[in-house]
Amino acid sequence: MGENEASLPNTSLQGKKMAYQKVNADQRAPGHSQYLDNDDLQATALDLEWDMEKELEEPGFDQFQLDSAENQNLENPETADLNLDSIQPATSPKGRFQRLQEESDYVTRYTRSAPKSNPCNFCRLLKILCTATVLFILGILIGYYAHKNCPSNATTSGTLDLHLYQEILKTIQAEDIKKSFRNLVQLYKSEDDTEISKKIKSHWTSLGLEDVQFVNYSVLLNLPGPSASSVSLSSSGQCFHPNGQPCSEEARKHSSQDLLYSYAAYSAKGTLEAEVIDVSYGNADDLKRIQKMKNTTNKIALLKLGKLPLLYKLSLLEKAGFGGVLLYIDPCDLPKTANLSYDTFMVSLNPGGDPSTPGYPSVDGSFRQNRSNLTSLLVQPISASLVAKLISSPNSRTKNSICSPLELPNNDQRIVSMQIQTVSKFKTVTNVVGYLKGLTSPDRYIVVGSRHHTAYSYYGQEWASSTAIITAFIRALMLRVKRGWRPDRTIVFCSWGGTAFGNIGSYEWGEDFRKVLQRNVVAYISLHSPIRGNSSLYSVASPSLQQLVVEKNNFNCSRRAKCQETNVSSVQIEGDADYFINHLGIPTVQFAYEDITALEGPSFLSEALFLKRATKIEEMDPFFHLHETITKLSGEVILQIANEPVLPFNALDIAIEVQNSLKGDQPYTHQLLALASRLRESAELFQSDEMRPANDPKERIPIRVRMLNDILQDMEKSFLVEQVPPGFYRNILYHLDGKTSQFSILLEAWEHCKLLASNETIQEALSEVLNSINSAQVYFKAGLDVFDSVLVGKN
């Protein structure tokens, strides 16, 4: 698309659908293209179409006409009647511009004058015929020798890339991942993570990965005490461990490490004896109901995990005056196949990073704050079987398999004593980081993150799946690199330490290299906990990357006999992607297998860290075919982002996500909807005027592509807000779960109003959302203005 259309940002917008002009070749002005200056060429009508089915079918899409047509008509009266046809958007990133490469008669929108008349028609026709014959013969000769000498030029770059990707990915085999997994599991018994980190570094180096290094940080960890915590019934004097076993001498002798690691890291410690109050899931409605009936000061809350972030629910309980929390997972919230009634688990109350250096890296000389506990509440995770004993309920499931949720009757009073003892120590957390330098854009990074077992943590063998998958992809990639190929952008492979304590390793590395990462990182690919079930492929992606993920999911589905419905959303997730999403605003992708029934249950149950043994993972994926699928899906996304000249991000999908997040019956959103409509208009113009021509090889000016990619990689940064409730994402494009589409901070503000009967919180949240949308609108418009003002006439 030519840069002569400098008036595009000032176009008017009307109606429900987008329209583009059909421009005739004989209506164009001279002097713009070497291909169109020959007077002997006949003028032909050229239709410019753009496949955009999905985006423009969305409600609220505004039709617009090009105001620049007015200016063109002043110069060329014959162009007064330009037709507008509505176009529909594509469902994939390639659909945004692929037609440009597929249509052989595509010519950029330059203009020229109509051919002059000649009285000697016969002579003119003869001259044209001779000229055409000579050009035809010359073209055949040039084409023959060009094909003979440069066969690669006859193949489109897209076809070459697809062939290359498949060549790399076909070397990934399930059996190799299985062997790597089993070798890693053998290292789990190590007393610290040094041996595991050394093994990972050695393996990556042997595969040929460049510049593999350790990045160590001394951080404050909250560890279990010398003996397990306990909960006692004051009425009977019975004492229980968190798993429901009695506190007998024999049980104490045989208590395993599993029992010690049933604790809440960074909880307050001590002893509290008080009445237990069942607060269910601890949301605003639950607390409002309870506070009308009882005094909650210094009481112990019986709290179910799920539905809302744990840190948020604890902040509400803290404000309500509670002194302690007994935390559990209701069996009715789990799949019927998952029997975790007697299983203990760990949670971390750390929002991220080293608690002693909040907001800055734990490097030598850093000031250390005394923050051994991050809440005034005594928090103790307990099993469902212990809850049943505390409330005198024999079983949560009835004979007809209908589950009855655990709850303490309102008229019953239970006095319990809880004792929590933990130890805070400074320990070294190790990250393993390796680089594969890019060929043409080495200063642009795709970060790929997995995790490994950290000393003193409670994480089972899930980390081995994560590490085996990233290692399998490195192996496949380096086989091709050894043959002379190299990606265009740099790929950074990271194995994080300290994930169980609050993503400490990734946070410290992110804070340490924040300035570099803000400028250079293009995308983050998460391999956190890839195998959680075996029935449904569940993908989480930033709005700008959702179409790319749908493409890969559909391609994977076409290769399998049984295909599940594509499930892609932008929701809050556990793991080390947290820092990159919330503090850097980087587009993120994560593929994982889940159980469908688990996806249908409450969200945020994954905050509980159960001990999953290697045998359990191999039961879910005995032949490691699911591991192989995750590796190939993630690998293809990595390769495409690392190699495509224009980043495969979708600007319009961000605007659509914003509009969808404002749907519903929420008041005070009229102004936000109007602003979201303007954001969508700017995103439409940006996507059609700048992204489409940049993906046509004839118009792919390097400086223009670089400017375009700089805009694309920073699109989500506009949606980072300063103040959010505890446990909520600062990136407001992500929702609490897949069931709600509204902005999370607006939903929470309404919940807050129920407790305080004040609209001050909702006004603050509305202001945060409004400023984010306005910032994104200004960002896209500034991008359009830069292209129009600086690059006019240079295409």
PDB file of N, CA and C in Angstrom, residues 400-440:
ATOM      1  N   ASN A 400     -25.479 -41.948  45.555  1.00  0.00           N
ATOM      2  CA  ASN A 400     -25.811 -41.776  44.136  1.00  0.00           C
ATOM      3  C   ASN A 400     -24.782 -40.925  43.393  1.00  0.00           C
ATOM      4  N   SER A 401     -23.607 -40.793  43.984  1.00  0.00           N
ATOM      5  CA  SER A 401     -22.457 -40.105  43.373  1.00  0.00           C
ATOM      6  C   SER A 401     -22.652 -38.601  43.240  1.00  0.00           C
ATOM      7  N   ILE A 402     -23.697 -38.063  43.839  1.00  0.00           N
ATOM      8  CA  ILE A 402     -23.853 -36.611  43.847  1.00  0.00           C
ATOM      9  C   ILE A 402     -23.014 -36.055  44.994  1.00  0.00           C
ATOM     10  N   CYS A 403     -22.143 -35.129  44.661  1.00  0.00           N
ATOM     11  CA  CYS A 403     -21.199 -34.626  45.658  1.00  0.00           C
ATOM     12  C   CYS A 403     -21.854 -33.571  46.534  1.00  0.00           C
ATOM     13  N   SER A 404     -21.649 -33.692  47.825  1.00  0.00           N
ATOM     14  CA  SER A 404     -22.130 -32.699  48.783  1.00  0.00           C
ATOM     15  C   SER A 404     -20.937 -31.886  49.281  1.00  0.00           C
ATOM     16  N   PRO A 405     -20.894 -30.590  48.999  1.00  0.00           N
ATOM     17  CA  PRO A 405     -19.751 -29.773  49.428  1.00  0.00           C
ATOM     18  C   PRO A 405     -19.589 -29.797  50.943  1.00  0.00           C
ATOM     19  N   LEU A 406     -18.353 -29.714  51.380  1.00  0.00           N
ATOM     20  CA  LEU A 406     -18.067 -29.653  52.818  1.00  0.00           C
ATOM     21  C   LEU A 406     -18.444 -28.278  53.355  1.00  0.00           C
ATOM     22  N   GLU A 407     -19.169 -28.247  54.462  1.00  0.00           N
ATOM     23  CA  GLU A 407     -19.507 -26.976  55.085  1.00  0.00           C
ATOM     24  C   GLU A 407     -19.825 -27.196  56.565  1.00  0.00           C
ATOM     25  N   LEU A 408     -19.484 -26.209  57.346  1.00  0.00           N
ATOM     26  CA  LEU A 408     -19.740 -26.253  58.787  1.00  0.00           C
ATOM     27  C   LEU A 408     -21.119 -25.641  59.055  1.00  0.00           C
ATOM     28  N   PRO A 409     -22.031 -26.391  59.703  1.00  0.00           N
ATOM     29  CA  PRO A 409     -23.368 -25.845  59.992  1.00  0.00           C
ATOM     30  C   PRO A 409     -23.269 -24.551  60.794  1.00  0.00           C
ATOM     31  N   ASN A 410     -24.158 -23.624  60.493  1.00  0.00           N
ATOM     32  CA  ASN A 410     -24.125 -22.297  61.131  1.00  0.00           C
ATOM     33  C   ASN A 410     -24.303 -22.352  62.645  1.00  0.00           C
ATOM     34  N   ASN A 411     -25.100 -23.333  63.120  1.00  0.00           N
ATOM     35  CA  ASN A 411     -25.391 -23.385  64.554  1.00  0.00           C
ATOM     36  C   ASN A 411     -24.361 -24.187  65.338  1.00  0.00           C
ATOM     37  N   ASP A 412     -23.363 -24.758  64.627  1.00  0.00           N
ATOM     38  CA  ASP A 412     -22.315 -25.519  65.315  1.00  0.00           C
ATOM     39  C   ASP A 412     -21.128 -24.610  65.620  1.00  0.00           C
ATOM     40  N   GLN A 413     -20.531 -24.856  66.766  1.00  0.00           N
ATOM     41  CA  GLN A 413     -19.351 -24.078  67.141  1.00  0.00           C
ATOM     42  C   GLN A 413     -18.176 -25.025  67.330  1.00  0.00           C
ATOM     43  N   ARG A 414     -17.058 -24.703  66.658  1.00  0.00           N
ATOM     44  CA  ARG A 414     -15.841 -25.505  66.785  1.00  0.00           C
ATOM     45  C   ARG A 414     -14.708 -24.590  67.240  1.00  0.00           C
ATOM     46  N   ILE A 415     -14.084 -24.953  68.339  1.00  0.00           N
ATOM     47  CA  ILE A 415     -12.910 -24.230  68.823  1.00  0.00           C
ATOM     48  C   ILE A 415     -11.696 -25.095  68.521  1.00  0.00           C
ATOM     49  N   VAL A 416     -10.771 -24.547  67.768  1.00  0.00           N
ATOM     50  CA  VAL A 416      -9.574 -25.317  67.425  1.00  0.00           C
ATOM     51  C   VAL A 416      -8.341 -24.492  67.757  1.00  0.00           C
ATOM     52  N   SER A 417      -7.242 -25.216  67.901  1.00  0.00           N
ATOM     53  CA  SER A 417      -5.943 -24.590  68.132  1.00  0.00           C
ATOM     54  C   SER A 417      -5.031 -24.966  66.977  1.00  0.00           C
ATOM     55  N   MET A 418      -4.441 -23.980  66.324  1.00  0.00           N
ATOM     56  CA  MET A 418      -3.519 -24.253  65.221  1.00  0.00           C
ATOM     57  C   MET A 418      -2.124 -23.740  65.562  1.00  0.00           C
ATOM     58  N   GLN A 419      -1.145 -24.550  65.194  1.00  0.00           N
ATOM     59  CA  GLN A 419       0.253 -24.214  65.493  1.00  0.00           C
ATOM     60  C   GLN A 419       1.058 -24.265  64.205  1.00  0.00           C
ATOM     61  N   ILE A 420       1.740 -23.184  63.910  1.00  0.00           N
ATOM     62  CA  ILE A 420       2.538 -23.091  62.686  1.00  0.00           C
ATOM     63  C   ILE A 420       3.946 -22.669  63.055  1.00  0.00           C
ATOM     64  N   GLN A 421       4.897 -23.442  62.565  1.00  0.00           N
ATOM     65  CA  GLN A 421       6.302 -23.077  62.774  1.00  0.00           C
ATOM     66  C   GLN A 421       7.064 -23.254  61.472  1.00  0.00           C
ATOM     67  N   THR A 422       7.637 -22.177  61.002  1.00  0.00           N
ATOM     68  CA  THR A 422       8.452 -22.207  59.790  1.00  0.00           C
ATOM     69  C   THR A 422       9.775 -21.510  60.072  1.00  0.00           C
ATOM     70  N   VAL A 423      10.719 -21.665  59.163  1.00  0.00           N
ATOM     71  CA  VAL A 423      12.061 -21.092  59.314  1.00  0.00           C
ATOM     72  C   VAL A 423      12.399 -20.305  58.052  1.00  0.00           C
ATOM     73  N   SER A 424      12.899 -19.091  58.214  1.00  0.00           N
ATOM     74  CA  SER A 424      13.303 -18.264  57.069  1.00  0.00           C
ATOM     75  C   SER A 424      14.823 -18.245  56.977  1.00  0.00           C
ATOM     76  N   LYS A 425      15.333 -18.547  55.778  1.00  0.00           N
ATOM     77  CA  LYS A 425      16.780 -18.590  55.555  1.00  0.00           C
ATOM     78  C   LYS A 425      17.112 -18.018  54.185  1.00  0.00           C
ATOM     79  N   PHE A 426      18.309 -17.449  54.083  1.00  0.00           N
ATOM     80  CA  PHE A 426      18.795 -17.020  52.775  1.00  0.00           C
ATOM     81  C   PHE A 426      19.452 -18.203  52.079  1.00  0.00           C
ATOM     82  N   LYS A 427      18.982 -18.485  50.859  1.00  0.00           N
ATOM     83  CA  LYS A 427      19.503 -19.588  50.059  1.00  0.00           C
ATOM     84  C   LYS A 427      19.786 -19.100  48.645  1.00  0.00           C
ATOM     85  N   THR A 428      20.603 -19.859  47.934  1.00  0.00           N
ATOM     86  CA  THR A 428      20.931 -19.508  46.555  1.00  0.00           C
ATOM     87  C   THR A 428      19.954 -20.190  45.601  1.00  0.00           C
ATOM     88  N   VAL A 429      19.355 -19.396  44.731  1.00  0.00           N
ATOM     89  CA  VAL A 429      18.487 -19.908  43.668  1.00  0.00           C
ATOM     90  C   VAL A 429      19.216 -19.742  42.343  1.00  0.00           C
ATOM     91  N   THR A 430      19.224 -20.794  41.537  1.00  0.00           N
ATOM     92  CA  THR A 430      20.000 -20.813  40.296  1.00  0.00           C
ATOM     93  C   THR A 430      19.089 -20.862  39.078  1.00  0.00           C
ATOM     94  N   ASN A 431      19.334 -19.976  38.133  1.00  0.00           N
ATOM     95  CA  ASN A 431      18.710 -20.041  36.807  1.00  0.00           C
ATOM     96  C   ASN A 431      19.757 -20.511  35.801  1.00  0.00           C
ATOM     97  N   VAL A 432      19.338 -21.309  34.828  1.00  0.00           N
ATOM     98  CA  VAL A 432      20.205 -21.698  33.721  1.00  0.00           C
ATOM     99  C   VAL A 432      19.699 -20.983  32.476  1.00  0.00           C
ATOM    100  N   VAL A 433      20.572 -20.181  31.842  1.00  0.00           N
ATOM    101  CA  VAL A 433      20.165 -19.362  30.699  1.00  0.00           C
ATOM    102  C   VAL A 433      21.118 -19.625  29.538  1.00  0.00           C
ATOM    103  N   GLY A 434      20.552 -19.956  28.369  1.00  0.00           N
ATOM    104  CA  GLY A 434      21.353 -20.206  27.168  1.00  0.00           C
ATOM    105  C   GLY A 434      20.821 -19.416  25.988  1.00  0.00           C
ATOM    106  N   TYR A 435      21.722 -18.993  25.098  1.00  0.00           N
ATOM    107  CA  TYR A 435      21.351 -18.117  23.994  1.00  0.00           C
ATOM    108  C   TYR A 435      21.648 -18.772  22.654  1.00  0.00           C
ATOM    109  N   LEU A 436      20.724 -18.615  21.716  1.00  0.00           N
ATOM    110  CA  LEU A 436      20.978 -18.909  20.310  1.00  0.00           C
ATOM    111  C   LEU A 436      20.818 -17.590  19.572  1.00  0.00           C
ATOM    112  N   LYS A 437      21.942 -16.982  19.182  1.00  0.00           N
ATOM    113  CA  LYS A 437      21.921 -15.633  18.623  1.00  0.00           C
ATOM    114  C   LYS A 437      21.219 -15.602  17.265  1.00  0.00           C
ATOM    115  N   GLY A 438      20.444 -14.544  17.039  1.00  0.00           N
ATOM    116  CA  GLY A 438      19.763 -14.368  15.776  1.00  0.00           C
ATOM    117  C   GLY A 438      20.688 -13.856  14.695  1.00  0.00           C
ATOM    118  N   LEU A 439      20.296 -14.069  13.438  1.00  0.00           N
ATOM    119  CA  LEU A 439      21.144 -13.708  12.309  1.00  0.00           C
ATOM    120  C   LEU A 439      20.951 -12.255  11.882  1.00  0.00           C
ATOM    121  N   THR A 440      19.704 -11.837  11.715  1.00  0.00           N
ATOM    122  CA  THR A 440      19.434 -10.489  11.204  1.00  0.00           C
ATOM    123  C   THR A 440      18.982  -9.518  12.287  1.00  0.00           C
TER     124      THR A 440
END
